[in-house]
Amino acid sequence: MEANQALKIAAVTDDGRTISAHFGRARAYLVCTVEGGRVVAEELRDKAGHHTFAASGEHGHEHGHEHDHDHGHDHGHDHGGHAGGHGTGPGAAARHATMTEPVLDCAVVLARGMGRGAYLALEQAGLEPFITTEASIADAVRAYLAGELVNHTERLH
């Protein structure tokens, strides 16, 4: 990336301030435009997610519980029996494409948790998926820009 080119970092969010605990359930992206090492603009963009696909009957499996918890454990169900991990079943590629479309102009997508299928879909779209434990969007963006944000891929499920 050239020095004079803006960097766009997207964070999945429900409130515009905190990073959502689960990529698929988040309702929006906060896109931060960075120039000269500082955020010069912010834009809230709608994001499709579980709520969209469940409402339209396309999701295929609704868990009946929120994902705002640590993913270092087994949920006790097989996420549709797909060996590839959460978000890898039939129709998952189309759902992930719908979820990523609003941020294809970004370089990075921040989340506090996501399924392996979503992570791979973001990578295939040319985006850098970044799993953080940092809840504050502003703090996570600052840490990312400073090279201090850790990508917690162990939080993939």
Short mmCIF file of C-alpha atoms in Angstrom, two decimals:
data_model
loop_
_atom_site.label_atom_id
_atom_site.label_comp_id
_atom_site.label_asym_id
_atom_site.label_seq_id
_atom_site.Cartn_x
_atom_site.Cartn_y
_atom_site.Cartn_z
CA MET A 1 0.00 0.00 0.00
CA GLU A 2 1.35 3.40 -0.95
CA ALA A 3 2.02 5.91 1.81
CA ASN A 4 -0.56 8.39 0.49
CA GLN A 5 -3.28 5.76 0.06
CA ALA A 6 -6.02 5.56 2.69
CA LEU A 7 -6.38 2.35 4.69
CA LYS A 8 -9.89 1.20 5.58
CA ILE A 9 -10.45 -0.98 8.62
CA ALA A 10 -13.91 -2.47 9.24
CA ALA A 11 -15.11 -3.67 12.64
CA VAL A 12 -18.27 -5.72 13.11
CA THR A 13 -20.51 -3.92 15.57
CA ASP A 14 -24.03 -3.50 16.89
CA ASP A 15 -23.52 -0.10 18.54
CA GLY A 16 -20.80 1.64 16.50
CA ARG A 17 -18.37 1.66 19.45
CA THR A 18 -17.64 -1.95 20.38
CA ILE A 19 -16.51 -4.93 18.32
CA SER A 20 -19.16 -7.63 18.25
CA ALA A 21 -18.37 -10.96 19.84
CA HIS A 22 -19.52 -12.88 16.77
CA PHE A 23 -18.99 -11.88 13.15
CA GLY A 24 -22.11 -13.63 11.84
CA ARG A 25 -24.49 -12.05 14.36
CA ALA A 26 -23.29 -8.46 14.03
CA ARG A 27 -25.73 -6.09 12.34
CA ALA A 28 -23.26 -3.49 11.03
CA TYR A 29 -19.70 -2.56 10.21
CA LEU A 30 -17.97 0.57 11.42
CA VAL A 31 -15.51 1.44 8.66
CA CYS A 32 -12.60 3.59 9.81
CA THR A 33 -10.61 5.39 7.12
CA VAL A 34 -7.00 5.90 8.17
CA GLU A 35 -4.63 8.43 6.60
CA GLY A 36 -1.26 9.42 7.98
CA GLY A 37 -1.63 6.95 10.84
CA ARG A 38 -4.87 8.45 12.21
CA VAL A 39 -8.58 7.88 11.69
CA VAL A 40 -9.92 10.65 9.44
CA ALA A 41 -13.44 9.30 8.84
CA GLU A 42 -15.90 6.73 10.18
CA GLU A 43 -18.88 5.25 8.38
CA LEU A 44 -21.52 2.86 9.73
CA ARG A 45 -22.58 0.31 7.08
CA ASP A 46 -25.35 -2.29 7.29
CA LYS A 47 -24.24 -5.92 7.37
CA ALA A 48 -26.23 -9.04 6.65
CA GLY A 49 -25.93 -11.71 9.31
CA HIS A 50 -27.65 -14.58 11.10
CA HIS A 51 -30.62 -12.27 11.79
CA THR A 52 -31.03 -11.69 8.04
CA PHE A 53 -30.81 -15.33 6.99
CA ALA A 54 -32.85 -16.71 9.90
CA ALA A 55 -35.64 -14.24 9.11
CA SER A 56 -35.71 -15.31 5.48
CA GLY A 57 -35.46 -19.02 6.28
CA GLU A 58 -32.11 -19.32 4.50
CA HIS A 59 -29.84 -19.91 7.48
CA GLY A 60 -30.53 -23.60 7.83
CA HIS A 61 -29.76 -23.86 11.55
CA GLU A 62 -30.49 -21.40 14.29
CA HIS A 63 -28.89 -22.15 17.63
CA GLY A 64 -31.36 -20.43 19.92
CA HIS A 65 -28.65 -18.79 22.03
CA GLU A 66 -26.39 -15.79 21.78
CA HIS A 67 -22.69 -16.14 21.00
CA ASP A 68 -21.43 -13.44 23.37
CA HIS A 69 -19.11 -15.80 25.22
CA ASP A 70 -15.70 -17.41 24.92
CA HIS A 71 -15.44 -19.87 22.05
CA GLY A 72 -12.74 -22.01 23.63
CA HIS A 73 -15.27 -24.75 24.29
CA ASP A 74 -17.60 -27.09 22.44
CA HIS A 75 -21.19 -25.87 22.13
CA GLY A 76 -22.47 -29.43 22.39
CA HIS A 77 -23.91 -29.41 18.89
CA ASP A 78 -22.30 -30.00 15.56
CA HIS A 79 -23.21 -26.82 13.64
CA GLY A 80 -24.98 -28.82 11.00
CA GLY A 81 -22.53 -31.72 10.97
CA HIS A 82 -19.99 -29.99 8.74
CA ALA A 83 -16.46 -31.14 9.44
CA GLY A 84 -14.98 -27.87 8.14
CA GLY A 85 -16.22 -25.91 11.17
CA HIS A 86 -18.94 -23.35 11.82
CA GLY A 87 -20.21 -21.67 8.69
CA THR A 88 -19.00 -24.24 6.18
CA GLY A 89 -22.25 -26.03 5.32
CA PRO A 90 -24.47 -25.84 2.25
CA GLY A 91 -25.16 -22.24 1.23
CA ALA A 92 -22.44 -20.84 3.49
CA ALA A 93 -20.40 -19.35 0.62
CA ALA A 94 -23.37 -17.32 -0.62
CA ARG A 95 -24.18 -16.09 2.90
CA HIS A 96 -20.54 -15.08 3.50
CA ALA A 97 -20.39 -13.25 0.17
CA THR A 98 -23.48 -11.26 1.19
CA MET A 99 -21.90 -10.47 4.57
CA THR A 100 -18.55 -9.34 3.12
CA GLU A 101 -19.84 -7.33 0.15
CA PRO A 102 -20.25 -4.03 2.09
CA VAL A 103 -16.55 -3.97 3.05
CA LEU A 104 -14.77 -5.17 -0.07
CA ASP A 105 -13.06 -1.76 -0.20
CA CYS A 106 -11.45 -2.41 3.21
CA ALA A 107 -8.16 -4.11 4.00
CA VAL A 108 -8.97 -5.50 7.46
CA VAL A 109 -12.08 -6.81 9.24
CA LEU A 110 -12.03 -6.88 13.05
CA ALA A 111 -14.21 -9.24 15.10
CA ARG A 112 -14.02 -10.87 18.52
CA GLY A 113 -15.09 -14.25 17.19
CA MET A 114 -16.21 -15.94 13.99
CA GLY A 115 -16.64 -19.28 12.33
CA ARG A 116 -13.88 -20.78 10.27
CA GLY A 117 -16.00 -20.51 7.10
CA ALA A 118 -16.41 -16.73 7.51
CA TYR A 119 -12.69 -16.32 8.21
CA LEU A 120 -11.78 -18.20 5.03
CA ALA A 121 -14.39 -16.28 2.99
CA LEU A 122 -12.89 -12.96 4.14
CA GLU A 123 -9.41 -14.15 3.18
CA GLN A 124 -10.65 -15.32 -0.23
CA ALA A 125 -12.23 -11.88 -0.77
CA GLY A 126 -8.79 -10.30 -0.25
CA LEU A 127 -9.53 -9.03 3.26
CA GLU A 128 -7.46 -9.64 6.39
CA PRO A 129 -9.76 -11.13 9.05
CA PHE A 130 -8.52 -10.21 12.49
CA ILE A 131 -9.85 -11.84 15.67
CA THR A 132 -9.21 -9.66 18.70
CA THR A 133 -10.05 -9.74 22.39
CA GLU A 134 -10.22 -5.92 22.40
CA ALA A 135 -13.83 -4.72 22.68
CA SER A 136 -13.29 -1.02 21.86
CA ILE A 137 -13.16 -0.29 18.13
CA ALA A 138 -11.05 2.83 18.68
CA ASP A 139 -8.53 0.97 20.87
CA ALA A 140 -8.34 -1.99 18.47
CA VAL A 141 -7.73 0.27 15.46
CA ARG A 142 -4.98 2.14 17.35
CA ALA A 143 -3.35 -1.15 18.39
CA TYR A 144 -3.61 -2.52 14.84
CA LEU A 145 -1.96 0.57 13.40
CA ALA A 146 0.82 0.32 16.00
CA GLY A 147 1.38 -3.35 15.13
CA GLU A 148 0.36 -4.36 18.65
CA LEU A 149 -2.96 -6.11 18.02
CA VAL A 150 -2.79 -9.92 18.33
CA ASN A 151 -4.77 -12.06 15.88
CA HIS A 152 -6.41 -14.69 18.11
CA THR A 153 -7.19 -17.32 15.49
CA GLU A 154 -7.68 -19.84 18.31
CA ARG A 155 -11.06 -18.11 18.82
CA LEU A 156 -12.30 -19.46 15.46
CA HIS A 157 -15.04 -22.05 15.80
#
